[in-house]
Amino acid sequence: MADLAAQKSEWVDPISTNYRGYDVYELPPNGQGLTALLTLNILEGFDLAALSAQPDRYYHTLIEATKIAFADRNRYIADPQFAKVPVTQLLAKEYAATRRALIDPNHAIESPAPGKINVGSDTTYLTVVDKDGNAVSFINSLYESFGSGIVAGDTGIVLQDRGSGFSLDPRHPNHIEPGKRPFHTIIPAMVFKDGNS
């Protein structure tokens, strides 16, 4: 109860990368927006338009880049108040080039173990842009079906269960600790071209 009472929302600066002339913004860790940016940086070194004529190679490249970005996600993204998250290094174009070099057009990187299948989730996402160009990217999630299954008093508000993102391994950057935020998968984003959304 003390962790819930002590929780405070915070304003954060977004992280971003430029992908082929588009500035893509995401929330910083403890969320996985960094993963999307890393994937874009890896893919930027491929001529995807040319590869689209060969669907097998096109999708192979997309899948391999995503798998590599997820490997980094699983190793580095955590609550930055509890773990050193190397955001700048992970977003460096030079780093993306080293990761891109792992992609073999003729062979898949060994697959990770399959995850648990979710039978459903409760996430709401909306984007609103007004006549003046002001934009909002909003996402809210309970995570798995019915979240934690706990309702806050008589409010009807169901609490989320993002705590399932914690690890019990004390060596893992997302190991559970008091007051720590778990890794989560929420990634509201914005894309700008020449400063316009």
GROMACS .gro file of N, CA, C and O in nm, residues 108-160:
model
  212
  108ALA      N    1   1.790  -1.748  -4.071
  108ALA     CA    2   1.728  -1.682  -3.955
  108ALA      C    3   1.817  -1.697  -3.834
  108ALA      O    4   1.884  -1.799  -3.816
  109ILE      N    5   1.819  -1.595  -3.752
  109ILE     CA    6   1.884  -1.603  -3.622
  109ILE      C    7   1.802  -1.701  -3.539
  109ILE      O    8   1.679  -1.703  -3.548
  110GLU      N    9   1.866  -1.782  -3.457
  110GLU     CA   10   1.793  -1.880  -3.378
  110GLU      C   11   1.679  -1.813  -3.302
  110GLU      O   12   1.697  -1.708  -3.242
  111SER      N   13   1.564  -1.875  -3.307
  111SER     CA   14   1.444  -1.817  -3.247
  111SER      C   15   1.450  -1.820  -3.095
  111SER      O   16   1.497  -1.918  -3.036
  112PRO      N   17   1.398  -1.715  -3.032
  112PRO     CA   18   1.386  -1.720  -2.887
  112PRO      C   19   1.276  -1.818  -2.846
  112PRO      O   20   1.193  -1.855  -2.928
  113ALA      N   21   1.277  -1.858  -2.721
  113ALA     CA   22   1.173  -1.948  -2.671
  113ALA      C   23   1.038  -1.880  -2.685
  113ALA      O   24   1.028  -1.758  -2.669
  114PRO      N   25   0.934  -1.955  -2.716
  114PRO     CA   26   0.803  -1.893  -2.730
  114PRO      C   27   0.752  -1.838  -2.596
  114PRO      O   28   0.781  -1.893  -2.490
  115GLY      N   29   0.677  -1.730  -2.605
  115GLY     CA   30   0.620  -1.671  -2.485
  115GLY      C   31   0.484  -1.729  -2.454
  115GLY      O   32   0.431  -1.812  -2.528
  116LYS      N   33   0.426  -1.684  -2.343
  116LYS     CA   34   0.291  -1.727  -2.306
  116LYS      C   35   0.191  -1.659  -2.399
  116LYS      O   36   0.207  -1.544  -2.435
  117ILE      N   37   0.092  -1.731  -2.437
  117ILE     CA   38  -0.010  -1.675  -2.525
  117ILE      C   39  -0.113  -1.602  -2.440
  117ILE      O   40  -0.168  -1.657  -2.345
  118ASN      N   41  -0.137  -1.477  -2.474
  118ASN     CA   42  -0.238  -1.397  -2.406
  118ASN      C   43  -0.373  -1.424  -2.470
  118ASN      O   44  -0.386  -1.416  -2.592
  119VAL      N   45  -0.471  -1.452  -2.390
  119VAL     CA   46  -0.605  -1.473  -2.445
  119VAL      C   47  -0.678  -1.342  -2.468
  119VAL      O   48  -0.785  -1.340  -2.524
  120GLY      N   49  -0.620  -1.234  -2.426
  120GLY     CA   50  -0.682  -1.104  -2.447
  120GLY      C   51  -0.612  -0.998  -2.368
  120GLY      O   52  -0.530  -1.027  -2.282
  121SER      N   53  -0.642  -0.874  -2.399
  121SER     CA   54  -0.585  -0.763  -2.324
  121SER      C   55  -0.683  -0.648  -2.331
  121SER      O   56  -0.777  -0.649  -2.410
  122ASP      N   57  -0.658  -0.550  -2.250
  122ASP     CA   58  -0.745  -0.434  -2.245
  122ASP      C   59  -0.662  -0.308  -2.255
  122ASP      O   60  -0.620  -0.251  -2.154
  123THR      N   61  -0.633  -0.267  -2.379
  123THR     CA   62  -0.554  -0.148  -2.405
  123THR      C   63  -0.637  -0.054  -2.492
  123THR      O   64  -0.700  -0.097  -2.587
  124THR      N   65  -0.634   0.073  -2.457
  124THR     CA   66  -0.703   0.175  -2.534
  124THR      C   67  -0.599   0.274  -2.584
  124THR      O   68  -0.515   0.320  -2.506
  125TYR      N   69  -0.603   0.304  -2.714
  125TYR     CA   70  -0.511   0.401  -2.771
  125TYR      C   71  -0.589   0.500  -2.855
  125TYR      O   72  -0.682   0.462  -2.927
  126LEU      N   73  -0.555   0.627  -2.844
  126LEU     CA   74  -0.617   0.726  -2.930
  126LEU      C   75  -0.517   0.835  -2.963
  126LEU      O   76  -0.425   0.863  -2.886
  127THR      N   77  -0.533   0.891  -3.081
  127THR     CA   78  -0.455   1.005  -3.125
  127THR      C   79  -0.554   1.112  -3.167
  127THR      O   80  -0.650   1.084  -3.239
  128VAL      N   81  -0.531   1.233  -3.121
  128VAL     CA   82  -0.618   1.345  -3.155
  128VAL      C   83  -0.531   1.461  -3.200
  128VAL      O   84  -0.431   1.492  -3.135
  129VAL      N   85  -0.568   1.522  -3.312
  129VAL     CA   86  -0.499   1.642  -3.360
  129VAL      C   87  -0.607   1.747  -3.383
  129VAL      O   88  -0.705   1.722  -3.454
  130ASP      N   89  -0.591   1.866  -3.322
  130ASP     CA   90  -0.692   1.970  -3.340
  130ASP      C   91  -0.659   2.057  -3.462
  130ASP      O   92  -0.557   2.038  -3.528
  131LYS      N   93  -0.745   2.154  -3.490
  131LYS     CA   94  -0.730   2.239  -3.608
  131LYS      C   95  -0.602   2.321  -3.606
  131LYS      O   96  -0.554   2.365  -3.710
  132ASP      N   97  -0.542   2.342  -3.487
  132ASP     CA   98  -0.419   2.420  -3.475
  132ASP      C   99  -0.294   2.332  -3.480
  132ASP      O  100  -0.183   2.382  -3.464
  133GLY      N  101  -0.313   2.202  -3.500
  133GLY     CA  102  -0.198   2.112  -3.508
  133GLY      C  103  -0.149   2.059  -3.375
  133GLY      O  104  -0.047   1.991  -3.369
  134ASN      N  105  -0.221   2.090  -3.265
  134ASN     CA  106  -0.185   2.032  -3.136
  134ASN      C  107  -0.221   1.884  -3.138
  134ASN      O  108  -0.332   1.848  -3.179
  135ALA      N  109  -0.128   1.800  -3.095
  135ALA     CA  110  -0.151   1.656  -3.103
  135ALA      C  111  -0.135   1.590  -2.967
  135ALA      O  112  -0.054   1.632  -2.885
  136VAL      N  113  -0.215   1.487  -2.945
  136VAL     CA  114  -0.206   1.406  -2.824
  136VAL      C  115  -0.197   1.260  -2.868
  136VAL      O  116  -0.274   1.215  -2.953
  137SER      N  117  -0.101   1.188  -2.811
  137SER     CA  118  -0.089   1.044  -2.831
  137SER      C  119  -0.110   0.983  -2.693
  137SER      O  120  -0.029   1.002  -2.604
  138PHE      N  121  -0.221   0.912  -2.674
  138PHE     CA  122  -0.260   0.863  -2.541
  138PHE      C  123  -0.283   0.713  -2.546
  138PHE      O  124  -0.348   0.662  -2.636
  139ILE      N  125  -0.228   0.646  -2.446
  139ILE     CA  126  -0.251   0.502  -2.435
  139ILE      C  127  -0.273   0.466  -2.289
  139ILE      O  128  -0.210   0.521  -2.199
  140ASN      N  129  -0.365   0.375  -2.266
  140ASN     CA  130  -0.394   0.327  -2.132
  140ASN      C  131  -0.418   0.177  -2.141
  140ASN      O  132  -0.484   0.130  -2.233
  141SER      N  133  -0.362   0.104  -2.046
  141SER     CA  134  -0.373  -0.041  -2.055
  141SER      C  135  -0.385  -0.105  -1.918
  141SER      O  136  -0.321  -0.063  -1.823
  142LEU      N  137  -0.469  -0.208  -1.912
  142LEU     CA  138  -0.476  -0.291  -1.791
  142LEU      C  139  -0.376  -0.405  -1.799
  142LEU      O  140  -0.351  -0.473  -1.703
  143TYR      N  141  -0.319  -0.427  -1.917
  143TYR     CA  142  -0.226  -0.531  -1.955
  143TYR      C  143  -0.304  -0.656  -1.991
  143TYR      O  144  -0.358  -0.663  -2.098
  144GLU      N  145  -0.314  -0.756  -1.906
  144GLU     CA  146  -0.387  -0.877  -1.941
  144GLU      C  147  -0.536  -0.859  -1.913
  144GLU      O  148  -0.576  -0.761  -1.850
  145SER      N  149  -0.615  -0.951  -1.958
  145SER     CA  150  -0.760  -0.939  -1.939
  145SER      C  151  -0.795  -0.909  -1.794
  145SER      O  152  -0.747  -0.976  -1.703
  146PHE      N  153  -0.872  -0.807  -1.773
  146PHE     CA  154  -0.917  -0.763  -1.641
  146PHE      C  155  -0.803  -0.718  -1.552
  146PHE      O  156  -0.818  -0.711  -1.430
  147GLY      N  157  -0.686  -0.688  -1.608
  147GLY     CA  158  -0.575  -0.635  -1.530
  147GLY      C  159  -0.543  -0.724  -1.412
  147GLY      O  160  -0.530  -0.845  -1.424
  148SER      N  161  -0.532  -0.662  -1.296
  148SER     CA  162  -0.498  -0.736  -1.175
  148SER      C  163  -0.619  -0.808  -1.116
  148SER      O  164  -0.605  -0.891  -1.027
  149GLY      N  165  -0.738  -0.772  -1.165
  149GLY     CA  166  -0.860  -0.828  -1.107
  149GLY      C  167  -0.901  -0.755  -0.980
  149GLY      O  168  -0.997  -0.793  -0.915
  150ILE      N  169  -0.829  -0.650  -0.945
  150ILE     CA  170  -0.858  -0.572  -0.823
  150ILE      C  171  -0.918  -0.439  -0.863
  150ILE      O  172  -0.864  -0.368  -0.948
  151VAL      N  173  -1.031  -0.405  -0.802
  151VAL     CA  174  -1.097  -0.278  -0.829
  151VAL      C  175  -1.065  -0.182  -0.715
  151VAL      O  176  -1.066  -0.221  -0.598
  152ALA      N  177  -1.035  -0.057  -0.750
  152ALA     CA  178  -1.001   0.046  -0.651
  152ALA      C  179  -1.128   0.091  -0.578
  152ALA      O  180  -1.204   0.173  -0.630
  153GLY      N  181  -1.149   0.035  -0.461
  153GLY     CA  182  -1.266   0.071  -0.380
  153GLY      C  183  -1.395   0.054  -0.458
  153GLY      O  184  -1.414  -0.046  -0.527
  154ASP      N  185  -1.482   0.155  -0.451
  154ASP     CA  186  -1.608   0.148  -0.524
  154ASP      C  187  -1.605   0.236  -0.649
  154ASP      O  188  -1.708   0.275  -0.702
  155THR      N  189  -1.484   0.267  -0.699
  155THR     CA  190  -1.470   0.356  -0.815
  155THR      C  191  -1.503   0.286  -0.946
  155THR      O  192  -1.530   0.353  -1.046
  156GLY      N  193  -1.493   0.153  -0.951
  156GLY     CA  194  -1.509   0.082  -1.077
  156GLY      C  195  -1.382   0.080  -1.159
  156GLY      O  196  -1.378   0.025  -1.269
  157ILE      N  197  -1.273   0.139  -1.109
  157ILE     CA  198  -1.146   0.143  -1.181
  157ILE      C  199  -1.067   0.017  -1.148
  157ILE      O  200  -1.036  -0.011  -1.033
  158VAL      N  201  -1.036  -0.060  -1.253
  158VAL     CA  202  -0.961  -0.183  -1.236
  158VAL      C  203  -0.812  -0.151  -1.242
  158VAL      O  204  -0.767  -0.078  -1.332
  159LEU      N  205  -0.735  -0.203  -1.148
  159LEU     CA  206  -0.590  -0.179  -1.147
  159LEU      C  207  -0.522  -0.268  -1.249
  159LEU      O  208  -0.560  -0.383  -1.270
  160GLN      N  209  -0.418  -0.215  -1.313
  160GLN     CA  210  -0.342  -0.291  -1.413
  160GLN      C  211  -0.251  -0.393  -1.344
  160GLN      O  212  -0.234  -0.391  -1.223
   0.00000   0.00000   0.00000
